[in-house]
mmCIF file of C-alpha atoms and ligand atoms in Angstrom:
data_model
loop_
_atom_site.group_PDB
_atom_site.id
_atom_site.type_symbol
_atom_site.label_atom_id
_atom_site.label_comp_id
_atom_site.label_asym_id
_atom_site.label_seq_id
_atom_site.Cartn_x
_atom_site.Cartn_y
_atom_site.Cartn_z
ATOM 1 C CA MET A 45 100.705 139.443 97.131
ATOM 2 C CA SER A 46 100.311 136.293 99.353
ATOM 3 C CA THR A 47 101.920 136.200 102.692
ATOM 4 C CA VAL A 48 103.280 132.823 102.682
ATOM 5 C CA PRO A 49 105.253 132.823 99.024
ATOM 6 C CA THR A 50 105.248 129.849 96.875
ATOM 7 C CA ILE A 51 109.077 129.292 95.609
ATOM 8 C CA ASP A 52 110.021 126.912 92.119
ATOM 9 C CA LEU A 53 112.749 125.220 92.814
ATOM 10 C CA SER A 54 113.613 125.039 89.116
ATOM 11 C CA ASN A 55 113.850 128.813 88.964
ATOM 12 C CA VAL A 56 115.532 130.361 91.967
ATOM 13 C CA ASP A 57 116.009 134.053 91.031
ATOM 14 C CA ALA A 58 116.976 137.217 93.016
ATOM 15 C CA ALA A 59 113.163 137.767 93.545
ATOM 16 C CA ALA A 60 112.318 134.026 94.983
ATOM 17 C CA LEU A 61 115.621 134.863 97.978
ATOM 18 C CA ALA A 62 113.937 138.265 98.337
ATOM 19 C CA ALA A 63 110.488 136.490 99.143
ATOM 20 C CA ILE A 64 112.182 133.745 101.451
ATOM 21 C CA ASP A 65 114.059 136.954 102.812
ATOM 22 C CA GLN A 66 110.319 138.749 103.394
ATOM 23 C CA ALA A 67 109.019 135.607 104.664
ATOM 24 C CA CYS A 68 111.304 134.363 107.126
ATOM 25 C CA LEU A 69 111.652 137.957 108.549
ATOM 26 C CA ASP A 70 107.708 138.191 109.016
ATOM 27 C CA HIS A 71 106.813 134.641 110.340
ATOM 28 C CA GLY A 72 109.325 132.264 108.677
ATOM 29 C CA PHE A 73 107.006 130.054 106.236
ATOM 30 C CA PHE A 74 107.339 130.083 102.599
ATOM 31 C CA LYS A 75 106.020 126.993 99.913
ATOM 32 C CA LEU A 76 107.663 124.438 97.549
ATOM 33 C CA LYS A 77 107.444 123.455 94.204
ATOM 34 C CA GLY A 78 109.386 122.442 91.363
ATOM 35 C CA HIS A 79 111.119 119.147 93.802
ATOM 36 C CA GLY A 80 110.606 116.169 91.110
ATOM 37 C CA LEU A 81 109.288 114.279 94.236
ATOM 38 C CA ASN A 82 105.775 114.525 93.061
ATOM 39 C CA ASP A 83 105.434 110.132 92.704
ATOM 40 C CA ALA A 84 107.618 109.804 95.523
ATOM 41 C CA ILE A 85 105.044 111.947 97.729
ATOM 42 C CA ASP A 86 102.098 109.997 96.563
ATOM 43 C CA GLU A 87 103.655 106.748 97.047
ATOM 44 C CA MET A 88 104.061 108.481 100.586
ATOM 45 C CA TRP A 89 100.445 109.114 101.595
ATOM 46 C CA ARG A 90 99.408 105.849 100.250
ATOM 47 C CA GLU A 91 101.959 104.125 102.928
ATOM 48 C CA ALA A 92 100.750 106.879 105.488
ATOM 49 C CA ARG A 93 97.073 105.953 105.522
ATOM 50 C CA ARG A 94 98.148 102.104 105.553
ATOM 51 C CA PHE A 95 99.992 102.304 108.831
ATOM 52 C CA PHE A 96 97.516 104.416 110.834
ATOM 53 C CA ALA A 97 94.820 102.062 109.539
ATOM 54 C CA LEU A 98 96.446 99.398 111.000
ATOM 55 C CA PRO A 99 94.971 97.225 114.003
ATOM 56 C CA ARG A 100 95.942 99.108 117.069
ATOM 57 C CA ASP A 101 97.927 95.727 118.340
ATOM 58 C CA ILE A 102 100.562 96.056 115.344
ATOM 59 C CA LYS A 103 101.074 100.046 115.979
ATOM 60 C CA GLN A 104 101.401 99.406 120.236
ATOM 61 C CA SER A 105 104.092 96.668 119.162
ATOM 62 C CA VAL A 106 106.762 99.513 118.066
ATOM 63 C CA MET A 107 105.398 102.098 120.371
ATOM 64 C CA ARG A 108 108.187 104.602 121.533
ATOM 65 C CA GLN A 109 110.230 103.924 124.784
ATOM 66 C CA PRO A 110 112.363 105.748 126.862
ATOM 67 C CA ASP A 111 115.156 103.574 125.486
ATOM 68 C CA ARG A 112 113.491 103.398 121.783
ATOM 69 C CA ALA A 113 113.351 107.326 120.504
ATOM 70 C CA PHE A 114 111.713 106.321 117.076
ATOM 71 C CA GLY A 115 108.291 104.520 116.389
ATOM 72 C CA TYR A 116 104.709 104.937 117.066
ATOM 73 C CA PHE A 117 103.554 107.463 119.903
ATOM 74 C CA ASP A 118 100.016 108.414 120.462
ATOM 75 C CA ARG A 119 100.004 110.608 123.337
ATOM 76 C CA GLU A 120 102.703 113.587 122.262
ATOM 77 C CA LEU A 121 102.932 116.723 124.228
ATOM 78 C CA THR A 122 103.464 120.514 123.414
ATOM 79 C CA LYS A 123 103.483 122.742 125.725
ATOM 80 C CA GLN A 124 102.103 120.317 128.828
ATOM 81 C CA ARG A 125 98.984 119.897 126.837
ATOM 82 C CA ARG A 126 98.280 116.423 125.304
ATOM 83 C CA ASP A 127 97.838 116.773 121.389
ATOM 84 C CA LYS A 128 95.278 114.565 119.530
ATOM 85 C CA LYS A 129 97.607 112.960 117.195
ATOM 86 C CA GLU A 130 99.009 109.607 116.727
ATOM 87 C CA VAL A 131 102.910 109.555 115.083
ATOM 88 C CA PHE A 132 104.944 107.387 113.554
ATOM 89 C CA ASP A 133 108.927 108.826 113.937
ATOM 90 C CA TYR A 134 112.073 107.242 111.657
ATOM 91 C CA SER A 135 115.025 108.032 110.425
ATOM 92 C CA ALA A 136 117.568 106.517 107.425
ATOM 93 C CA LYS A 137 120.735 107.133 109.898
ATOM 94 C CA PRO A 138 122.298 103.759 111.302
ATOM 95 C CA GLU A 139 122.565 105.587 114.687
ATOM 96 C CA PRO A 140 120.088 106.452 116.934
ATOM 97 C CA MET A 141 119.795 109.899 117.441
ATOM 98 C CA PHE A 142 122.047 110.257 120.767
ATOM 99 C CA GLY A 143 123.016 107.011 121.272
ATOM 100 C CA SER A 144 119.714 105.744 122.498
ATOM 101 C CA GLY A 145 119.976 102.496 121.335
ATOM 102 C CA GLY A 146 117.093 100.203 122.011
ATOM 103 C CA SER A 147 115.148 97.607 119.507
ATOM 104 C CA SER A 148 113.879 97.965 115.954
ATOM 105 C CA TYR A 149 111.205 100.317 115.957
ATOM 106 C CA TRP A 150 109.767 99.030 112.516
ATOM 107 C CA PRO A 151 106.505 96.666 112.202
ATOM 108 C CA ASP A 152 107.593 93.401 111.828
ATOM 109 C CA ASP A 153 105.870 91.180 109.040
ATOM 110 C CA SER A 154 107.600 87.980 109.411
ATOM 111 C CA GLU A 155 103.685 86.953 110.007
ATOM 112 C CA GLY A 156 102.479 89.110 106.988
ATOM 113 C CA GLN A 157 100.021 91.131 109.194
ATOM 114 C CA LEU A 158 101.660 93.888 106.934
ATOM 115 C CA THR A 159 101.036 92.611 103.796
ATOM 116 C CA GLU A 160 97.348 91.660 104.669
ATOM 117 C CA HIS A 161 96.474 95.326 104.838
ATOM 118 C CA GLY A 162 98.393 96.282 102.095
ATOM 119 C CA ALA A 163 101.419 97.999 103.747
ATOM 120 C CA GLU A 164 104.491 95.305 103.159
ATOM 121 C CA ARG A 165 106.816 98.258 102.013
ATOM 122 C CA PHE A 166 106.106 100.739 104.749
ATOM 123 C CA GLN A 167 109.825 100.787 105.599
ATOM 124 C CA GLU A 168 111.270 101.166 102.347
ATOM 125 C CA VAL A 169 109.040 103.521 100.993
ATOM 126 C CA LEU A 170 109.650 105.673 103.857
ATOM 127 C CA LEU A 171 113.556 105.072 104.145
ATOM 128 C CA ASN A 172 113.809 106.228 100.724
ATOM 129 C CA PHE A 173 111.978 109.353 100.822
ATOM 130 C CA TYR A 174 113.988 110.330 104.085
ATOM 131 C CA LYS A 175 117.143 110.006 101.912
ATOM 132 C CA LYS A 176 115.142 112.183 99.055
ATOM 133 C CA GLN A 177 114.274 115.045 101.818
ATOM 134 C CA HIS A 178 117.620 114.944 103.418
ATOM 135 C CA VAL A 179 118.917 116.251 99.626
ATOM 136 C CA LEU A 180 115.662 118.451 99.462
ATOM 137 C CA ALA A 181 116.531 120.123 102.874
ATOM 138 C CA HIS A 182 120.420 120.537 102.677
ATOM 139 C CA GLU A 183 119.514 122.813 99.049
ATOM 140 C CA ILE A 184 116.522 124.812 100.934
ATOM 141 C CA MET A 185 119.207 125.717 103.847
ATOM 142 C CA GLN A 186 121.440 127.131 101.151
ATOM 143 C CA LEU A 187 118.522 128.756 99.780
ATOM 144 C CA VAL A 188 117.962 129.962 102.993
ATOM 145 C CA CYS A 189 121.801 131.187 103.825
ATOM 146 C CA ARG A 190 122.022 132.856 100.302
ATOM 147 C CA ALA A 191 118.560 134.474 101.758
ATOM 148 C CA MET A 192 120.266 135.846 104.593
ATOM 149 C CA GLY A 193 122.934 137.273 102.930
ATOM 150 C CA ALA A 194 125.506 134.460 103.896
ATOM 151 C CA PRO A 195 127.577 132.345 101.441
ATOM 152 C CA GLU A 196 125.281 129.253 100.707
ATOM 153 C CA ASP A 197 127.640 126.566 101.982
ATOM 154 C CA ALA A 198 127.874 128.631 105.284
ATOM 155 C CA LEU A 199 126.497 125.704 107.431
ATOM 156 C CA ASP A 200 127.481 122.851 105.192
ATOM 157 C CA ASP A 201 129.722 121.551 107.958
ATOM 158 C CA LEU A 202 127.759 121.784 110.496
ATOM 159 C CA PHE A 203 125.718 118.652 108.614
ATOM 160 C CA GLY A 204 127.422 116.596 106.556
ATOM 161 C CA GLU A 205 127.167 112.808 107.085
ATOM 162 C CA ARG A 206 126.357 113.073 110.533
ATOM 163 C CA HIS A 207 123.216 115.207 110.634
ATOM 164 C CA THR A 208 121.015 113.982 113.298
ATOM 165 C CA SER A 209 117.526 114.618 111.213
ATOM 166 C CA THR A 210 114.106 112.945 111.839
ATOM 167 C CA ALA A 211 110.872 112.092 110.120
ATOM 168 C CA ARG A 212 107.556 111.864 111.102
ATOM 169 C CA LEU A 213 104.213 110.504 110.331
ATOM 170 C CA ASN A 214 101.570 112.482 111.462
ATOM 171 C CA ASN A 215 97.660 111.743 112.000
ATOM 172 C CA TYR A 216 95.030 113.824 113.831
ATOM 173 C CA PRO A 217 91.833 112.129 114.727
ATOM 174 C CA THR A 218 88.870 113.972 115.996
ATOM 175 C CA GLU A 219 88.750 110.814 118.361
ATOM 176 C CA ASP A 220 91.374 110.415 121.146
ATOM 177 C CA PRO A 221 93.557 107.954 119.843
ATOM 178 C CA VAL A 222 94.688 106.673 123.612
ATOM 179 C CA PRO A 223 91.952 104.148 124.788
ATOM 180 C CA GLU A 224 90.100 105.751 128.102
ATOM 181 C CA ASP A 225 91.788 103.498 130.545
ATOM 182 C CA GLU A 226 95.378 104.672 129.604
ATOM 183 C CA ARG A 227 94.401 108.339 129.430
ATOM 184 C CA ASP A 228 96.213 110.419 132.437
ATOM 185 C CA SER A 229 93.990 112.486 134.112
ATOM 186 C CA THR A 230 96.480 115.356 134.946
ATOM 187 C CA ILE A 231 97.603 115.523 131.506
ATOM 188 C CA GLU A 232 94.630 117.842 129.866
ATOM 189 C CA LEU A 233 94.165 117.044 126.169
ATOM 190 C CA ALA A 234 94.590 120.125 124.147
ATOM 191 C CA SER A 235 91.601 122.395 122.129
ATOM 192 C CA VAL A 236 93.632 122.377 118.820
ATOM 193 C CA ALA A 237 95.101 119.599 117.048
ATOM 194 C CA LEU A 238 98.450 120.572 117.853
ATOM 195 C CA GLY A 239 99.571 123.479 120.388
ATOM 196 C CA GLU A 240 101.442 126.550 118.965
ATOM 197 C CA HIS A 241 105.324 125.815 118.942
ATOM 198 C CA THR A 242 108.490 126.227 116.944
ATOM 199 C CA ASP A 243 110.600 123.771 115.705
ATOM 200 C CA PRO A 244 113.845 123.333 117.230
ATOM 201 C CA GLY A 245 115.951 122.548 114.342
ATOM 202 C CA ALA A 246 117.345 124.103 111.152
ATOM 203 C CA VAL A 247 114.290 123.992 108.383
ATOM 204 C CA THR A 248 111.343 121.638 108.501
ATOM 205 C CA LEU A 249 109.990 120.155 105.322
ATOM 206 C CA LEU A 250 106.108 119.517 105.350
ATOM 207 C CA LEU A 251 103.746 117.889 103.431
ATOM 208 C CA GLN A 252 99.817 117.904 104.509
ATOM 209 C CA ASP A 253 96.623 116.351 102.932
ATOM 210 C CA ASP A 254 93.724 118.505 101.914
ATOM 211 C CA VAL A 255 92.235 119.333 105.045
ATOM 212 C CA GLY A 256 93.795 122.019 106.353
ATOM 213 C CA GLY A 257 94.210 123.623 109.563
ATOM 214 C CA LEU A 258 98.134 124.569 109.553
ATOM 215 C CA GLN A 259 98.364 128.001 110.548
ATOM 216 C CA THR A 260 101.564 130.223 111.365
ATOM 217 C CA GLU A 261 101.708 133.645 112.844
ATOM 218 C CA ALA A 262 102.775 136.661 111.149
ATOM 219 C CA ASP A 263 103.944 139.881 113.118
ATOM 220 C CA SER A 264 102.346 141.854 110.307
ATOM 221 C CA VAL A 265 98.840 140.569 110.441
ATOM 222 C CA GLY A 266 98.599 137.515 113.102
ATOM 223 C CA TRP A 267 97.472 133.689 112.368
ATOM 224 C CA VAL A 268 97.603 132.802 108.908
ATOM 225 C CA ASP A 269 95.947 130.054 107.447
ATOM 226 C CA ILE A 270 98.633 127.962 104.871
ATOM 227 C CA GLU A 271 96.347 126.376 102.534
ATOM 228 C CA PRO A 272 97.237 122.479 101.349
ATOM 229 C CA GLU A 273 98.098 122.598 97.751
ATOM 230 C CA GLU A 274 98.997 119.301 96.340
ATOM 231 C CA HIS A 275 103.179 118.229 95.721
ATOM 232 C CA THR A 276 104.080 121.435 97.417
ATOM 233 C CA PHE A 277 106.308 121.203 100.518
ATOM 234 C CA ILE A 278 105.928 123.484 103.300
ATOM 235 C CA ILE A 279 109.044 124.769 104.581
ATOM 236 C CA ASN A 280 110.032 126.802 108.105
ATOM 237 C CA ILE A 281 112.667 127.929 109.770
ATOM 238 C CA GLY A 282 113.430 126.757 113.139
ATOM 239 C CA ASP A 283 114.999 127.843 116.408
ATOM 240 C CA ILE A 284 118.538 127.403 115.586
ATOM 241 C CA VAL A 285 117.980 129.620 112.604
ATOM 242 C CA GLN A 286 117.065 132.306 114.616
ATOM 243 C CA VAL A 287 120.415 132.058 115.917
ATOM 244 C CA TRP A 288 122.363 132.203 113.092
ATOM 245 C CA SER A 289 120.633 135.029 111.569
ATOM 246 C CA ASN A 290 121.187 136.755 114.580
ATOM 247 C CA GLY A 291 117.797 137.119 115.602
ATOM 248 C CA ARG A 292 117.054 138.978 112.060
ATOM 249 C CA TYR A 293 114.253 135.614 111.227
ATOM 250 C CA LYS A 294 112.348 134.682 113.798
ATOM 251 C CA ALA A 295 111.799 130.644 114.605
ATOM 252 C CA ALA A 296 108.206 129.572 112.931
ATOM 253 C CA VAL A 297 105.269 130.006 115.597
ATOM 254 C CA HIS A 298 102.650 127.335 114.244
ATOM 255 C CA ARG A 299 99.872 125.374 115.408
ATOM 256 C CA VAL A 300 97.445 122.733 113.878
ATOM 257 C CA THR A 301 93.385 124.328 114.404
ATOM 258 C CA ALA A 302 90.964 121.230 115.323
ATOM 259 C CA VAL A 303 90.103 118.753 112.669
ATOM 260 C CA PRO A 304 86.333 118.923 112.079
ATOM 261 C CA ASP A 305 83.876 116.363 113.654
ATOM 262 C CA GLY A 306 84.503 113.080 112.078
ATOM 263 C CA GLY A 307 87.287 113.669 109.773
ATOM 264 C CA SER A 308 91.440 113.243 110.275
ATOM 265 C CA ARG A 309 94.245 114.864 109.001
ATOM 266 C CA LEU A 310 97.278 113.147 107.806
ATOM 267 C CA SER A 311 100.879 115.202 107.693
ATOM 268 C CA MET A 312 104.376 114.136 107.154
ATOM 269 C CA PRO A 313 107.228 116.776 108.498
ATOM 270 C CA PHE A 314 111.243 116.159 108.075
ATOM 271 C CA PHE A 315 112.979 118.083 110.684
ATOM 272 C CA TYR A 316 116.836 118.756 109.296
ATOM 273 C CA MET A 317 118.909 119.329 112.109
ATOM 274 C CA PRO A 318 122.958 119.191 112.278
ATOM 275 C CA LYS A 319 125.110 116.870 113.804
ATOM 276 C CA ALA A 320 125.484 116.447 117.463
ATOM 277 C CA ASP A 321 128.510 118.345 118.337
ATOM 278 C CA ALA A 322 127.917 121.187 115.915
ATOM 279 C CA LEU A 323 128.383 124.810 117.749
ATOM 280 C CA ILE A 324 125.504 126.943 116.895
ATOM 281 C CA LYS A 325 126.263 130.442 116.814
ATOM 282 C CA PRO A 326 125.285 133.643 114.785
ATOM 283 C CA ILE A 327 126.892 133.591 111.037
ATOM 284 C CA THR A 328 126.475 137.158 110.297
ATOM 285 C CA SER A 329 128.739 139.509 109.792
ATOM 286 C CA GLY A 330 129.550 143.162 110.377
ATOM 287 C CA GLU A 331 127.474 143.112 113.557
ATOM 288 C CA ASP A 332 127.619 141.811 117.693
ATOM 289 C CA ALA A 333 126.244 138.698 118.170
ATOM 290 C CA LYS A 334 123.171 138.431 120.557
ATOM 291 C CA TYR A 335 123.068 134.831 121.045
ATOM 292 C CA ARG A 336 125.983 132.875 122.924
ATOM 293 C CA ALA A 337 127.189 130.104 120.979
ATOM 294 C CA PHE A 338 126.076 126.134 122.310
ATOM 295 C CA THR A 339 125.992 122.938 121.072
ATOM 296 C CA TRP A 340 122.608 121.305 119.291
ATOM 297 C CA ARG A 341 123.686 118.095 121.507
ATOM 298 C CA GLU A 342 122.921 120.356 124.151
ATOM 299 C CA PHE A 343 119.896 121.879 122.868
ATOM 300 C CA ILE A 344 118.039 119.601 121.653
ATOM 301 C CA ASN A 345 118.287 117.537 124.803
ATOM 302 C CA LYS A 346 116.827 120.010 127.010
ATOM 303 C CA ARG A 347 114.182 120.811 124.753
ATOM 304 C CA ILE A 348 113.568 116.402 124.961
ATOM 305 C CA ALA A 349 113.889 116.969 128.555
ATOM 306 C CA ASP A 350 110.835 119.189 128.631
ATOM 307 C CA ASN A 351 108.231 116.691 127.299
ATOM 308 C CA TYR A 352 108.802 114.622 130.657
ATOM 309 C CA GLU A 353 108.805 117.615 132.927
ATOM 310 C CA LYS A 354 105.911 118.166 135.061
ATOM 311 C CA VAL A 355 102.628 119.920 133.761
ATOM 312 C CA GLY A 356 102.439 123.603 134.170
ATOM 313 C CA ASP A 357 106.579 124.248 133.861
ATOM 314 C CA GLU A 358 107.818 126.789 131.225
ATOM 315 C CA ASP A 359 109.290 125.218 128.358
ATOM 316 C CA MET A 360 113.227 126.425 127.634
ATOM 317 C CA GLN A 361 113.166 128.398 124.559
ATOM 318 C CA VAL A 362 116.166 129.102 121.761
ATOM 319 C CA THR A 363 115.983 132.697 123.803
ATOM 320 C CA ASP A 364 117.194 131.891 126.645
ATOM 321 C CA TYR A 365 120.869 131.484 125.291
ATOM 322 C CA LEU A 366 120.388 135.715 124.776
ATOM 323 C CA LEU A 367 123.577 137.731 125.686
ATOM 324 C CA GLY A 368 123.166 140.976 128.044
HETATM 325 O O1 AKG B 127 100.489 118.834 110.944
HETATM 326 C C1 AKG B 127 101.034 120.032 110.687
HETATM 327 O O2 AKG B 127 100.508 120.451 110.023
HETATM 328 C C2 AKG B 127 102.047 120.108 111.509
HETATM 329 C C3 AKG B 127 103.433 119.648 112.376
HETATM 330 C C4 AKG B 127 104.131 120.005 112.689
HETATM 331 O O3 AKG B 127 104.249 121.582 113.153
HETATM 332 C C5 AKG B 127 105.501 119.075 113.808
HETATM 333 O O4 AKG B 127 105.147 117.705 113.820
HETATM 334 O O5 AKG B 127 106.145 119.993 113.865
HETATM 335 FE FE1 FE2 B 128 106.273 121.800 114.239
#
């Protein structure tokens, strides 16, 4: 039996829930088919490829800024090491995450530059996909609640219309995407494509292309490859599921190994996250809470601040909220 089970969303029975439970106890990853989004996924791959192939000046024109949380970025840190990747962050919510305001982060096509490169439908395709992923993420969250033994709607009120989910396109080239004269010599480039980490939110819905390299760390067997499979979502649980389950489930520790020379790798995560003032605390019954309650706003702001801390400082973790 594969350590990373595949769930068919069109046929979720008791065995599927048991498989999700087992996976969340061991490493926090499962795969998902039967979601009905195959065509939408194909369209997303096309737009993602076109976006990253755009000339650097177009991508740079929508570079993430201190006052603009979304857009293009090519120098992200994980655990104080620079990842060899470029990203595009977006959201279909009218409000940016926490009132960070800022100007539009969508590349401008008024001079037909996107059209020229075949990416004229970029914004429309991404926003439509965001909405579909949001519906799917809610369904998956309900499955995880049932796997945990909680009512399926136990967490619905913490999300609602004010959820703060974000989505991203990732491109991992083998060449450093940051021009040489802009590299910060104090921040080392990681030896892997993406350093090991947990996602801070509830559940992540990820699509990866056929290159591979994603791994999860299982209690039972150590690092496990998550093999690419066409039209298959890879689902992982984040830090706050660890709290909701009172520590029974572990937030998935994952990484991406170095991309083979001369190639590149694409992935597209959707991070399902609650509303800013959601109070996060264990929802399991019949046992003492192992974590103290905190708001999602407090937790995510601390995690974001960590990205700007100086090299070498320990990141904050959800275990900082353990009681006793
Ligand atoms: O690229 C991948 O497969 C993983 C991406 C990821 O873990 C993340 O963006 O948080
Ligand atoms: Fe991740």
